[in-house]
């Protein structure tokens, strides 16, 4: 059985997924895991692979969802995305971006290209 925190996280992920689908993105994979970490949602925005980190925040008094993605978390997300792309033999053929979905009880904030990875994605 999931803890209350996991249940809130799963609900937030489902809200984020519905929101992204409503805006025309297509689900590729949910909760992709490998030895480097986990990516909540992998979506396709036309021909762009979008790696989405979903953050549930009760409120934003301790910063926005995007601000909570530390440089260490960014590195884990990048390594996990590299693993996904390599595993699917996509690493040299696609454009990617990293988005963050901030979910609160009453609001959804979608930060497209939440952090820049152009110099490090396959360096």
PDB file of C-alpha atoms in Angstrom:
ATOM      1  CA  UNK A   1       0.000   0.000   0.000  1.00  0.00           C
ATOM      2  CA  UNK A   2       1.266   3.465  -0.870  1.00  0.00           C
ATOM      3  CA  UNK A   3       1.958   6.053   1.796  1.00  0.00           C
ATOM      4  CA  UNK A   4      -0.149   9.241   1.818  1.00  0.00           C
ATOM      5  CA  UNK A   5       2.811  11.087   0.258  1.00  0.00           C
ATOM      6  CA  UNK A   6       3.050   8.528  -2.559  1.00  0.00           C
ATOM      7  CA  UNK A   7      -0.708   8.717  -3.101  1.00  0.00           C
ATOM      8  CA  UNK A   8      -0.524  12.535  -3.412  1.00  0.00           C
ATOM      9  CA  UNK A   9       2.392  12.141  -5.823  1.00  0.00           C
ATOM     10  CA  UNK A  10       0.493   9.640  -7.966  1.00  0.00           C
ATOM     11  CA  UNK A  11      -2.565  11.907  -8.075  1.00  0.00           C
ATOM     12  CA  UNK A  12      -0.372  14.868  -9.019  1.00  0.00           C
ATOM     13  CA  UNK A  13       1.214  12.817 -11.798  1.00  0.00           C
ATOM     14  CA  UNK A  14      -2.209  11.876 -13.164  1.00  0.00           C
ATOM     15  CA  UNK A  15      -3.318  15.538 -13.114  1.00  0.00           C
ATOM     16  CA  UNK A  16      -0.128  16.529 -14.921  1.00  0.00           C
ATOM     17  CA  UNK A  17      -0.632  13.786 -17.501  1.00  0.00           C
ATOM     18  CA  UNK A  18      -4.225  14.872 -18.206  1.00  0.00           C
ATOM     19  CA  UNK A  19      -3.087  18.486 -18.534  1.00  0.00           C
ATOM     20  CA  UNK A  20      -0.297  17.623 -20.969  1.00  0.00           C
ATOM     21  CA  UNK A  21      -2.575  15.406 -23.062  1.00  0.00           C
ATOM     22  CA  UNK A  22      -5.138  18.208 -23.178  1.00  0.00           C
ATOM     23  CA  UNK A  23      -2.394  20.358 -24.723  1.00  0.00           C
ATOM     24  CA  UNK A  24      -1.643  17.806 -27.427  1.00  0.00           C
ATOM     25  CA  UNK A  25       1.290  15.873 -25.966  1.00  0.00           C
ATOM     26  CA  UNK A  26       1.310  12.094 -26.230  1.00  0.00           C
ATOM     27  CA  UNK A  27       2.415   9.747 -23.468  1.00  0.00           C
ATOM     28  CA  UNK A  28       5.470   7.643 -24.300  1.00  0.00           C
ATOM     29  CA  UNK A  29       6.189   6.220 -20.856  1.00  0.00           C
ATOM     30  CA  UNK A  30       5.261   6.834 -17.231  1.00  0.00           C
ATOM     31  CA  UNK A  31       7.594   6.369 -14.249  1.00  0.00           C
ATOM     32  CA  UNK A  32      10.585   5.331 -16.333  1.00  0.00           C
ATOM     33  CA  UNK A  33      13.195   3.865 -13.993  1.00  0.00           C
ATOM     34  CA  UNK A  34      16.792   2.840 -14.417  1.00  0.00           C
ATOM     35  CA  UNK A  35      19.869   2.708 -12.212  1.00  0.00           C
ATOM     36  CA  UNK A  36      20.306   6.496 -12.506  1.00  0.00           C
ATOM     37  CA  UNK A  37      16.855   7.476 -11.292  1.00  0.00           C
ATOM     38  CA  UNK A  38      13.262   7.961 -12.412  1.00  0.00           C
ATOM     39  CA  UNK A  39      11.488  10.240 -14.836  1.00  0.00           C
ATOM     40  CA  UNK A  40       7.843  10.798 -13.979  1.00  0.00           C
ATOM     41  CA  UNK A  41       6.530  11.263 -17.513  1.00  0.00           C
ATOM     42  CA  UNK A  42       8.065  10.965 -20.951  1.00  0.00           C
ATOM     43  CA  UNK A  43       5.909  12.705 -23.515  1.00  0.00           C
ATOM     44  CA  UNK A  44       6.075  13.482 -27.205  1.00  0.00           C
ATOM     45  CA  UNK A  45       5.335  17.080 -28.242  1.00  0.00           C
ATOM     46  CA  UNK A  46       5.121  16.631 -31.999  1.00  0.00           C
ATOM     47  CA  UNK A  47       8.695  15.418 -32.672  1.00  0.00           C
ATOM     48  CA  UNK A  48      10.248  16.603 -29.381  1.00  0.00           C
ATOM     49  CA  UNK A  49      10.777  14.158 -26.512  1.00  0.00           C
ATOM     50  CA  UNK A  50       9.755  15.868 -23.279  1.00  0.00           C
ATOM     51  CA  UNK A  51      11.038  14.546 -19.964  1.00  0.00           C
ATOM     52  CA  UNK A  52       8.676  15.786 -17.256  1.00  0.00           C
ATOM     53  CA  UNK A  53       9.381  16.110 -13.550  1.00  0.00           C
ATOM     54  CA  UNK A  54       6.142  16.428 -11.572  1.00  0.00           C
ATOM     55  CA  UNK A  55       6.331  18.255  -8.250  1.00  0.00           C
ATOM     56  CA  UNK A  56       3.438  18.431  -5.811  1.00  0.00           C
ATOM     57  CA  UNK A  57       3.596  21.454  -3.536  1.00  0.00           C
ATOM     58  CA  UNK A  58       1.080  22.171  -0.795  1.00  0.00           C
ATOM     59  CA  UNK A  59       1.940  25.822  -1.413  1.00  0.00           C
ATOM     60  CA  UNK A  60       4.837  27.774  -2.857  1.00  0.00           C
ATOM     61  CA  UNK A  61       6.139  29.285   0.379  1.00  0.00           C
ATOM     62  CA  UNK A  62       9.341  27.230   0.024  1.00  0.00           C
ATOM     63  CA  UNK A  63       9.817  28.007  -3.661  1.00  0.00           C
ATOM     64  CA  UNK A  64       8.230  27.050  -6.923  1.00  0.00           C
ATOM     65  CA  UNK A  65       8.295  23.497  -8.213  1.00  0.00           C
ATOM     66  CA  UNK A  66      11.013  24.351 -10.721  1.00  0.00           C
ATOM     67  CA  UNK A  67      13.159  25.938  -8.017  1.00  0.00           C
ATOM     68  CA  UNK A  68      13.104  22.651  -6.087  1.00  0.00           C
ATOM     69  CA  UNK A  69      14.928  20.823  -8.879  1.00  0.00           C
ATOM     70  CA  UNK A  70      18.481  21.054  -7.598  1.00  0.00           C
ATOM     71  CA  UNK A  71      21.537  20.763  -9.832  1.00  0.00           C
ATOM     72  CA  UNK A  72      22.030  17.226  -8.455  1.00  0.00           C
ATOM     73  CA  UNK A  73      18.434  16.315  -9.416  1.00  0.00           C
ATOM     74  CA  UNK A  74      18.978  17.852 -12.856  1.00  0.00           C
ATOM     75  CA  UNK A  75      22.043  15.638 -13.365  1.00  0.00           C
ATOM     76  CA  UNK A  76      20.028  12.547 -12.361  1.00  0.00           C
ATOM     77  CA  UNK A  77      17.238  13.475 -14.768  1.00  0.00           C
ATOM     78  CA  UNK A  78      19.730  14.019 -17.583  1.00  0.00           C
ATOM     79  CA  UNK A  79      21.464  10.679 -16.946  1.00  0.00           C
ATOM     80  CA  UNK A  80      18.107   8.905 -16.824  1.00  0.00           C
ATOM     81  CA  UNK A  81      17.000  10.584 -20.065  1.00  0.00           C
ATOM     82  CA  UNK A  82      20.286   9.580 -21.716  1.00  0.00           C
ATOM     83  CA  UNK A  83      19.644   5.997 -20.620  1.00  0.00           C
ATOM     84  CA  UNK A  84      16.105   6.059 -22.064  1.00  0.00           C
ATOM     85  CA  UNK A  85      17.253   7.538 -25.381  1.00  0.00           C
ATOM     86  CA  UNK A  86      20.155   5.124 -25.680  1.00  0.00           C
ATOM     87  CA  UNK A  87      17.987   2.138 -24.779  1.00  0.00           C
ATOM     88  CA  UNK A  88      15.537   3.095 -27.523  1.00  0.00           C
ATOM     89  CA  UNK A  89      18.324   3.982 -29.983  1.00  0.00           C
ATOM     90  CA  UNK A  90      17.082   7.571 -30.227  1.00  0.00           C
ATOM     91  CA  UNK A  91      20.109   9.419 -28.873  1.00  0.00           C
ATOM     92  CA  UNK A  92      21.304  10.805 -32.192  1.00  0.00           C
ATOM     93  CA  UNK A  93      17.945  11.425 -33.853  1.00  0.00           C
ATOM     94  CA  UNK A  94      15.731  13.476 -31.534  1.00  0.00           C
ATOM     95  CA  UNK A  95      15.273  16.848 -29.943  1.00  0.00           C
ATOM     96  CA  UNK A  96      14.611  16.833 -26.196  1.00  0.00           C
ATOM     97  CA  UNK A  97      13.569  19.170 -23.440  1.00  0.00           C
ATOM     98  CA  UNK A  98      13.011  18.938 -19.705  1.00  0.00           C
ATOM     99  CA  UNK A  99       9.762  20.341 -18.330  1.00  0.00           C
ATOM    100  CA  UNK A 100       8.515  20.703 -14.788  1.00  0.00           C
ATOM    101  CA  UNK A 101       4.882  20.462 -13.740  1.00  0.00           C
ATOM    102  CA  UNK A 102       4.135  22.194 -10.459  1.00  0.00           C
ATOM    103  CA  UNK A 103       0.933  20.843  -8.969  1.00  0.00           C
ATOM    104  CA  UNK A 104      -0.871  22.380  -6.007  1.00  0.00           C
ATOM    105  CA  UNK A 105      -4.324  21.641  -4.698  1.00  0.00           C
ATOM    106  CA  UNK A 106      -5.826  24.324  -6.922  1.00  0.00           C
ATOM    107  CA  UNK A 107      -3.306  25.085  -9.646  1.00  0.00           C
ATOM    108  CA  UNK A 108      -1.030  23.617 -12.308  1.00  0.00           C
ATOM    109  CA  UNK A 109       2.100  25.428 -13.435  1.00  0.00           C
ATOM    110  CA  UNK A 110       3.849  24.090 -16.505  1.00  0.00           C
ATOM    111  CA  UNK A 111       7.453  25.226 -16.926  1.00  0.00           C
ATOM    112  CA  UNK A 112       8.598  24.311 -20.401  1.00  0.00           C
ATOM    113  CA  UNK A 113      12.362  23.874 -20.769  1.00  0.00           C
ATOM    114  CA  UNK A 114      12.705  24.221 -16.997  1.00  0.00           C
ATOM    115  CA  UNK A 115      16.469  23.899 -17.213  1.00  0.00           C
ATOM    116  CA  UNK A 116      18.951  23.992 -20.066  1.00  0.00           C
ATOM    117  CA  UNK A 117      20.653  20.770 -21.053  1.00  0.00           C
ATOM    118  CA  UNK A 118      21.802  21.561 -24.575  1.00  0.00           C
ATOM    119  CA  UNK A 119      25.477  21.546 -23.650  1.00  0.00           C
ATOM    120  CA  UNK A 120      25.392  18.432 -21.490  1.00  0.00           C
ATOM    121  CA  UNK A 121      22.758  16.033 -22.800  1.00  0.00           C
ATOM    122  CA  UNK A 122      25.207  13.980 -24.828  1.00  0.00           C
ATOM    123  CA  UNK A 123      28.525  15.563 -23.948  1.00  0.00           C
TER     124      UNK A 123
END
